[in-house]
Amino acid sequence: MIYDKIDNLEQYAGISEDLRLGLEYLKNVSHDVELGVHELSHRVKAIVSEYTTKAVNENGYEAHREWIDIQYLLRGSEKICCLPLEYLKETKAYDTAKDAAFYEEAGVTGQEMLVGNGYFAVFFPQDGHQPGLCAGECEAVKKVVVKVKV
């Protein structure tokens, strides 16, 4: 997992060309970008959505095998909890079509981070993450999730 300000993206550009492309997109994306899927390359896509954060994420934690998530908010802020998969108990088996399995905490409380106000988070396949949570008051947000092929 990576958690940092978008202004520091150069520190991560050398990890992979695909990750660099996704981070640069986030640094330059317009706040009025259209909702939906935006193909950046055959290995990188950005998904823009709007929703209201929730006190509880009914799905719990999620993890992906085929795609790395870079999560960034264009409007508002949200809390995301994160735990390595070894500290989570699977509640819904991996679905290849959704590239996701779902989990719950198994005796260890997740690390909370605030995404928004220029902060982003990168979640790799070993990182269980629970996005979309209220950071204080629940609010309407506009979010970009860049998916980078593993």
XYZ file of N, CA, C and O in Angstrom:
600
model
N 0.841 -1.167 0.000
C 0.000 0.000 0.000
C 0.889 1.234 0.000
O 1.944 1.239 0.614
N 0.423 2.244 -0.712
C 1.069 3.558 -0.718
C 0.008 4.570 -0.327
O -1.119 4.512 -0.819
N 0.373 5.498 0.541
C -0.529 6.584 0.944
C 0.307 7.852 0.967
O 1.290 7.939 1.706
N -0.085 8.835 0.132
C 0.737 10.037 0.016
C -0.059 11.144 -0.669
O -1.177 10.921 -1.135
N 0.567 12.322 -0.751
C -0.010 13.454 -1.484
C 0.317 13.318 -2.965
O 1.412 12.873 -3.320
N -0.596 13.723 -3.806
C -0.399 13.633 -5.252
C 0.807 14.460 -5.694
O 1.455 14.141 -6.688
N 1.162 15.493 -4.928
C 2.334 16.307 -5.267
C 3.630 15.507 -5.216
O 4.633 15.919 -5.798
N 3.626 14.374 -4.553
C 4.827 13.548 -4.414
C 4.872 12.393 -5.398
O 5.657 11.461 -5.223
N 4.066 12.432 -6.450
C 3.953 11.290 -7.347
C 5.269 10.903 -8.004
O 5.482 9.741 -8.331
N 6.184 11.822 -8.189
C 7.458 11.502 -8.833
C 8.232 10.426 -8.064
O 8.996 9.678 -8.658
N 8.024 10.343 -6.770
C 8.717 9.335 -5.961
C 8.304 7.911 -6.344
O 9.029 6.963 -6.059
N 7.140 7.776 -6.984
C 6.603 6.459 -7.305
C 6.634 6.145 -8.793
O 6.321 5.034 -9.195
N 7.024 7.105 -9.616
C 7.000 6.947 -11.070
C 7.888 5.804 -11.544
O 7.600 5.166 -12.554
N 8.959 5.513 -10.826
C 9.876 4.468 -11.239
C 9.408 3.055 -10.942
O 10.033 2.088 -11.383
N 8.325 2.905 -10.199
C 7.841 1.559 -9.874
C 7.413 0.835 -11.148
O 7.779 -0.311 -11.363
N 6.618 1.516 -11.963
C 6.228 0.958 -13.262
C 5.701 2.082 -14.136
O 5.199 3.094 -13.640
N 5.817 1.898 -15.436
C 5.319 2.891 -16.388
C 3.799 3.027 -16.260
O 3.250 4.118 -16.352
N 3.111 1.913 -16.017
C 1.651 1.949 -15.879
C 1.234 2.732 -14.634
O 0.305 3.539 -14.684
N 1.918 2.509 -13.531
C 1.611 3.251 -12.310
C 1.879 4.745 -12.513
O 1.094 5.587 -12.095
N 2.988 5.074 -13.179
C 3.305 6.469 -13.461
C 2.203 7.114 -14.290
O 1.750 8.222 -13.994
N 1.723 6.420 -15.312
C 0.658 6.941 -16.169
C -0.600 7.229 -15.347
O -1.220 8.284 -15.486
N -0.963 6.313 -14.474
C -2.146 6.502 -13.637
C -2.012 7.672 -12.690
O -2.933 8.479 -12.537
N -0.861 7.806 -12.046
C -0.636 8.920 -11.120
C -0.607 10.263 -11.842
O -1.166 11.247 -11.355
N 0.011 10.314 -13.011
C 0.019 11.569 -13.779
C -1.391 11.954 -14.207
O -1.738 13.132 -14.212
N -2.189 10.968 -14.576
C -3.585 11.252 -14.925
C -4.280 11.921 -13.742
O -4.963 12.932 -13.899
N -4.098 11.369 -12.554
C -4.749 11.931 -11.369
C -4.272 13.348 -11.069
O -5.062 14.199 -10.674
N -3.009 13.594 -11.263
C -2.479 14.935 -10.972
C -3.064 15.979 -11.924
O -3.237 17.133 -11.554
N -3.387 15.561 -13.147
C -3.827 16.512 -14.176
C -5.316 16.455 -14.502
O -5.792 17.278 -15.274
N -6.058 15.511 -13.924
C -7.466 15.347 -14.284
C -8.281 16.569 -13.846
O -8.051 17.144 -12.781
N -9.231 16.950 -14.670
C -10.112 18.078 -14.383
C -11.195 17.644 -13.383
O -11.681 16.513 -13.443
N -11.570 18.529 -12.505
C -12.613 18.227 -11.524
C -13.976 18.010 -12.179
O -14.870 17.433 -11.567
N -14.131 18.468 -13.416
C -15.410 18.260 -14.107
C -15.334 17.113 -15.123
O -16.163 17.019 -16.026
N -14.368 16.208 -14.965
C -14.262 15.045 -15.839
C -15.575 14.272 -15.806
O -16.242 14.195 -14.776
N -15.951 13.725 -16.958
C -17.200 12.977 -17.059
C -17.137 11.678 -16.262
O -16.087 11.049 -16.168
N -18.281 11.293 -15.719
C -18.399 10.010 -15.021
C -18.225 8.879 -16.027
O -18.522 9.032 -17.212
N -17.749 7.741 -15.557
C -17.598 6.579 -16.424
C -16.169 6.109 -16.503
O -15.301 6.529 -15.736
N -15.917 5.217 -17.469
C -14.605 4.601 -17.643
C -13.835 5.353 -18.722
O -14.363 5.614 -19.801
N -12.593 5.683 -18.410
C -11.700 6.378 -19.339
C -10.467 5.496 -19.545
O -9.712 5.264 -18.598
N -10.276 5.000 -20.766
C -9.129 4.144 -21.083
C -7.897 5.029 -21.253
O -7.886 5.929 -22.080
N -6.856 4.762 -20.466
C -5.609 5.519 -20.570
C -4.582 4.764 -21.401
O -3.733 5.365 -22.044
N -4.646 3.443 -21.359
C -3.834 2.551 -22.183
C -4.501 1.184 -22.104
O -5.518 1.030 -21.426
N -3.927 0.188 -22.762
C -4.530 -1.151 -22.685
C -4.332 -1.785 -21.311
O -4.967 -2.791 -20.999
N -3.512 -1.168 -20.441
C -3.255 -1.706 -19.106
C -3.673 -0.765 -17.976
O -3.518 -1.099 -16.805
N -4.219 0.390 -18.338
C -4.582 1.387 -17.323
C -5.915 2.033 -17.706
O -6.082 2.467 -18.848
N -6.839 2.085 -16.744
C -8.120 2.757 -16.976
C -8.512 3.529 -15.728
O -8.132 3.161 -14.606
N -9.256 4.594 -15.922
C -9.745 5.408 -14.808
C -11.258 5.291 -14.758
O -11.932 5.427 -15.786
N -11.785 5.043 -13.583
C -13.227 4.943 -13.384
C -13.641 6.108 -12.488
O -13.191 6.215 -11.352
N -14.492 6.984 -13.026
C -14.937 8.174 -12.301
C -16.374 7.946 -11.846
O -17.238 7.573 -12.652
N -16.620 8.166 -10.554
C -17.962 7.950 -10.011
C -18.283 9.010 -8.966
O -17.388 9.697 -8.456
N -19.567 9.126 -8.670
C -20.058 9.997 -7.607
C -20.951 9.169 -6.704
O -21.718 8.330 -7.183
N -20.854 9.387 -5.412
C -21.699 8.691 -4.441
C -21.606 9.417 -3.115
O -20.817 10.345 -2.953
N -22.401 8.973 -2.167
C -22.354 9.519 -0.819
C -21.663 8.501 0.077
O -21.992 7.313 0.046
N -20.690 8.975 0.858
C -19.975 8.081 1.774
C -20.953 7.518 2.808
O -22.022 8.090 3.037
N -20.571 6.392 3.411
C -21.443 5.699 4.356
C -20.716 5.444 5.667
O -19.492 5.305 5.699
N -21.482 5.325 6.733
C -20.907 4.997 8.036
C -20.365 3.569 8.038
O -19.379 3.268 8.702
N -20.999 2.681 7.268
C -20.604 1.273 7.195
C -20.592 0.851 5.735
O -21.530 1.133 4.994
N -19.535 0.173 5.326
C -19.467 -0.409 3.988
C -19.988 -1.837 4.115
O -19.327 -2.694 4.712
N -21.169 -2.096 3.577
C -21.830 -3.393 3.721
C -21.000 -4.541 3.151
O -21.139 -5.688 3.573
N -20.148 -4.252 2.167
C -19.321 -5.295 1.560
C -18.087 -5.623 2.394
O -17.436 -6.625 2.152
N -17.746 -4.778 3.348
C -16.538 -4.986 4.131
C -15.312 -4.618 3.317
O -15.333 -3.722 2.485
N -14.244 -5.345 3.562
C -12.989 -5.132 2.837
C -13.067 -5.826 1.484
O -13.756 -6.820 1.320
N -12.294 -5.314 0.528
C -12.184 -5.939 -0.780
C -10.712 -6.057 -1.133
O -9.874 -5.343 -0.580
N -10.401 -6.971 -2.044
C -9.051 -7.099 -2.582
C -9.164 -7.608 -4.007
O -10.117 -8.322 -4.349
N -8.206 -7.233 -4.830
C -8.210 -7.559 -6.256
C -6.951 -8.346 -6.606
O -5.904 -8.136 -5.995
N -7.055 -9.206 -7.584
C -5.906 -10.005 -8.018
C -5.312 -9.510 -9.328
O -4.112 -9.622 -9.539
N -6.157 -8.999 -10.215
C -5.719 -8.628 -11.562
C -5.394 -7.145 -11.727
O -4.703 -6.770 -12.667
N -5.916 -6.319 -10.840
C -5.754 -4.870 -10.981
C -5.297 -4.248 -9.667
O -5.769 -4.626 -8.591
N -4.411 -3.279 -9.759
C -4.003 -2.435 -8.642
C -4.948 -1.241 -8.646
O -5.268 -0.702 -9.700
N -5.416 -0.824 -7.482
C -6.280 0.366 -7.359
C -5.463 1.568 -6.919
O -4.731 1.494 -5.939
N -5.650 2.676 -7.627
C -5.174 3.976 -7.148
C -6.433 4.785 -6.887
O -7.190 5.068 -7.819
N -6.698 5.144 -5.640
C -7.937 5.825 -5.285
C -7.640 7.280 -4.921
O -6.726 7.562 -4.139
N -8.460 8.176 -5.514
C -8.229 9.619 -5.381
C -9.569 10.336 -5.472
O -10.395 9.997 -6.317
N -9.793 11.310 -4.608
C -11.046 12.055 -4.635
C -10.863 13.428 -5.266
O -9.928 14.154 -4.922
N -11.759 13.751 -6.177
C -11.775 15.073 -6.808
C -12.609 16.059 -6.004
O -12.392 17.261 -6.072
N -13.589 15.524 -5.269
C -14.451 16.364 -4.432
C -14.785 15.597 -3.164
O -15.159 14.433 -3.211
N -14.620 16.252 -2.036
C -14.938 15.643 -0.759
C -13.788 14.804 -0.228
O -12.678 14.828 -0.762
N -14.073 14.078 0.825
C -13.075 13.179 1.405
C -13.783 11.959 1.977
O -14.974 12.001 2.264
N -13.037 10.884 2.090
C -13.573 9.657 2.657
C -12.495 8.946 3.451
O -11.299 9.147 3.240
N -12.950 8.117 4.369
C -12.060 7.273 5.138
C -11.981 5.926 4.422
O -12.989 5.395 3.945
N -10.762 5.389 4.339
C -10.546 4.046 3.819
C -9.783 3.280 4.888
O -8.788 3.769 5.419
N -10.257 2.093 5.216
C -9.543 1.222 6.144
C -8.759 0.205 5.328
O -9.206 -0.228 4.264
N -7.593 -0.179 5.824
C -6.722 -1.092 5.093
C -6.089 -2.094 6.052
O -5.709 -1.728 7.172
N -6.021 -3.339 5.620
C -5.331 -4.399 6.362
C -4.741 -5.391 5.365
O -5.371 -5.684 4.339
N -3.577 -5.953 5.657
C -3.072 -7.038 4.818
C -4.051 -8.216 4.862
O -4.704 -8.461 5.883
N -4.134 -8.943 3.770
C -5.088 -10.056 3.684
C -4.905 -11.078 4.795
O -5.873 -11.700 5.221
N -3.696 -11.237 5.296
C -3.456 -12.240 6.343
C -4.211 -11.934 7.632
O -4.386 -12.824 8.467
N -4.682 -10.697 7.803
C -5.442 -10.320 8.998
C -6.949 -10.259 8.740
O -7.694 -9.764 9.578
N -7.374 -10.740 7.586
C -8.782 -10.691 7.212
C -9.335 -12.091 6.994
O -8.596 -13.007 6.629
N -10.641 -12.231 7.190
C -11.335 -13.498 6.959
C -12.230 -13.311 5.735
O -13.050 -12.385 5.675
N -12.087 -14.197 4.764
C -12.874 -14.106 3.531
C -14.353 -14.348 3.824
O -14.709 -15.302 4.516
N -15.208 -13.471 3.289
C -16.659 -13.613 3.445
C -17.346 -13.915 2.121
O -18.444 -14.442 2.105
N -16.692 -13.548 1.021
C -17.235 -13.801 -0.310
C -16.071 -14.157 -1.216
O -15.141 -13.370 -1.370
N -16.124 -15.347 -1.792
C -15.018 -15.867 -2.591
C -14.705 -14.968 -3.786
O -15.563 -14.221 -4.271
N -13.503 -15.094 -4.265
C -13.043 -14.309 -5.412
C -13.925 -14.550 -6.628
O -14.220 -15.685 -6.980
N -14.342 -13.465 -7.249
C -15.156 -13.473 -8.460
C -14.282 -12.917 -9.584
O -13.913 -11.740 -9.553
N -13.943 -13.755 -10.564
C -13.048 -13.312 -11.637
C -13.663 -12.186 -12.465
O -12.945 -11.297 -12.914
N -14.976 -12.211 -12.663
C -15.625 -11.161 -13.458
C -15.516 -9.788 -12.787
O -15.351 -8.770 -13.460
N -15.596 -9.775 -11.462
C -15.504 -8.517 -10.713
C -14.079 -8.232 -10.243
O -13.811 -7.158 -9.715
N -13.194 -9.196 -10.395
C -11.838 -9.127 -9.862
C -11.868 -8.677 -8.410
O -11.199 -7.718 -8.012
N -12.655 -9.359 -7.607
C -12.756 -8.986 -6.196
C -13.163 -10.179 -5.343
O -13.950 -11.021 -5.769
N -12.602 -10.203 -4.153
C -13.060 -11.060 -3.060
C -13.346 -10.106 -1.913
O -12.814 -8.985 -1.876
N -14.197 -10.525 -0.980
C -14.588 -9.647 0.123
C -14.238 -10.314 1.454
O -14.239 -11.532 1.582
N -13.974 -9.448 2.449
C -13.429 -9.904 3.725
C -14.012 -9.106 4.885
O -14.569 -8.037 4.695
N -13.786 -9.650 6.091
C -14.079 -8.922 7.321
C -12.858 -9.010 8.227
O -12.005 -9.902 8.057
N -12.796 -8.100 9.183
C -11.690 -8.112 10.128
C -11.732 -9.391 10.948
O -12.804 -9.876 11.301
N -10.557 -9.926 11.255
C -10.458 -11.162 12.037
C -9.601 -10.900 13.269
O -8.512 -11.437 13.418
N -10.086 -10.017 14.136
C -9.402 -9.756 15.390
C -8.426 -8.595 15.378
O -7.860 -8.260 16.406
N -8.199 -7.999 14.237
C -7.300 -6.849 14.119
C -8.072 -5.714 13.467
O -8.761 -5.911 12.468
N -7.969 -4.517 14.034
C -8.649 -3.349 13.478
C -7.816 -2.754 12.352
O -6.592 -2.643 12.467
N -8.484 -2.348 11.285
C -7.805 -1.791 10.124
C -7.184 -0.425 10.379
O -7.622 0.315 11.249
N -6.161 -0.142 9.595
C -5.527 1.171 9.605
C -6.430 2.130 8.836
O -6.814 1.851 7.710
N -6.779 3.256 9.443
C -7.637 4.240 8.789
C -6.788 5.305 8.117
O -5.768 5.729 8.668
N -7.213 5.711 6.926
C -6.554 6.813 6.230
C -7.604 7.709 5.616
O -8.707 7.254 5.285
N -7.281 8.961 5.491
C -8.174 9.943 4.893
C -7.722 10.206 3.468
O -6.578 10.610 3.243
N -8.611 9.939 2.511
C -8.318 10.196 1.109
C -9.170 11.382 0.683
O -10.363 11.437 0.965
N -8.554 12.317 0.014
C -9.162 13.581 -0.379
C -8.175 14.686 -0.060
O -7.098 14.430 0.494
N -8.492 15.892 -0.452
C -7.602 17.027 -0.194
C -6.184 16.768 -0.705
O -5.207 17.100 -0.047
N -6.081 16.139 -1.871
C -4.787 15.904 -2.489
C -4.108 14.609 -2.113
O -3.049 14.291 -2.647
N -4.684 13.816 -1.212
C -4.096 12.537 -0.825
C -4.687 11.399 -1.658
O -5.870 11.403 -1.967
N -3.844 10.434 -1.997
C -4.267 9.249 -2.745
C -3.781 8.006 -2.020
O -2.916 8.076 -1.138
N -4.322 6.864 -2.404
C -3.880 5.584 -1.858
C -3.784 4.576 -2.995
O -4.613 4.585 -3.912
N -2.755 3.734 -2.941
C -2.559 2.661 -3.917
C -2.686 1.336 -3.171
O -2.016 1.136 -2.154
N -3.540 0.470 -3.678
C -3.764 -0.829 -3.062
C -3.350 -1.934 -4.026
O -3.881 -2.023 -5.135
N -2.413 -2.763 -3.582
C -1.910 -3.887 -4.350
C -2.722 -5.131 -3.991
O -3.525 -5.103 -3.054
N -2.533 -6.247 -4.710
C -3.357 -7.443 -4.442
C -3.338 -7.932 -2.990
O -4.320 -8.509 -2.534
N -2.286 -7.706 -2.253
C -2.210 -8.171 -0.866
C -2.861 -7.213 0.131
O -2.909 -7.500 1.324
N -3.381 -6.088 -0.354
C -3.947 -5.055 0.511
C -5.470 -5.106 0.520
O -6.118 -4.682 -0.440
N -6.049 -5.608 1.607
C -7.492 -5.509 1.767
C -7.832 -4.058 2.070
O -7.126 -3.407 2.850
N -8.855 -3.543 1.434
C -9.231 -2.148 1.667
C -10.743 -1.989 1.682
O -11.455 -2.697 0.981
N -11.204 -1.086 2.523
C -12.625 -0.819 2.721
C -12.863 0.666 2.454
O -12.692 1.500 3.337
N -13.229 1.008 1.211
C -13.407 2.419 0.842
C -14.827 2.918 1.098
O -15.700 2.166 1.530
N -15.009 4.190 0.837
C -16.349 4.782 0.839
C -16.916 5.120 2.190
O -18.119 5.341 2.315
N -16.079 5.180 3.215
C -16.566 5.446 4.561
C -16.567 6.940 4.879
O -15.734 7.694 4.375
N -17.493 7.338 5.733
C -17.589 8.741 6.161
C -16.329 9.148 6.917
O -15.858 8.408 7.775
N -15.837 10.306 6.581
C -14.721 10.909 7.324
C -15.348 12.029 8.150
O -15.391 13.172 7.736
N -15.902 11.669 9.282
C -16.711 12.619 10.056
C -18.136 12.523 9.562
O -18.769 11.473 9.644
N -18.640 13.601 8.989
C -19.986 13.589 8.409
C -19.969 12.888 7.054
O -19.019 13.021 6.291
N -21.033 12.158 6.743
C -21.164 11.557 5.426
C -21.374 12.670 4.412
O -22.022 13.679 4.717
N -20.805 12.511 3.217
C -20.901 13.570 2.212
C -20.859 12.998 0.805
O -20.391 11.880 0.588
N -21.336 13.793 -0.146
C -21.261 13.433 -1.557
C -19.829 13.652 -2.027
O -19.224 14.681 -1.720
N -19.292 12.651 -2.730
C -17.924 12.734 -3.221
C -17.886 12.430 -4.712
O -18.801 11.817 -5.263
N -16.808 12.871 -5.339
C -16.503 12.497 -6.724
C -15.131 11.839 -6.675
O -14.166 12.442 -6.204
N -15.077 10.610 -7.139
C -13.876 9.802 -6.964
C -13.387 9.244 -8.289
O -14.180 8.902 -9.168
N -12.062 9.127 -8.382
C -11.438 8.448 -9.501
C -10.681 7.242 -8.940
O -9.893 7.388 -8.016
N -10.972 6.074 -9.485
C -10.193 4.883 -9.179
C -9.473 4.500 -10.475
O -10.111 4.167 -11.457
N -8.154 4.630 -10.442
C -7.358 4.203 -11.587
C -7.010 2.735 -11.365
O -6.507 2.373 -10.307
N -7.320 1.929 -12.358
C -7.029 0.494 -12.320
C -5.793 0.247 -13.185
O -5.767 0.623 -14.358
N -4.775 -0.363 -12.570
C -3.522 -0.672 -13.252
C -3.367 -2.184 -13.286
O -3.413 -2.837 -12.225
N -3.204 -2.746 -14.470
C -3.071 -4.197 -14.603
C -1.825 -4.675 -13.869
O -0.767 -4.071 -13.974
N -1.985 -5.755 -13.090
C -0.849 -6.326 -12.347
C 0.150 -6.886 -13.337
O -0.210 -7.502 -14.316
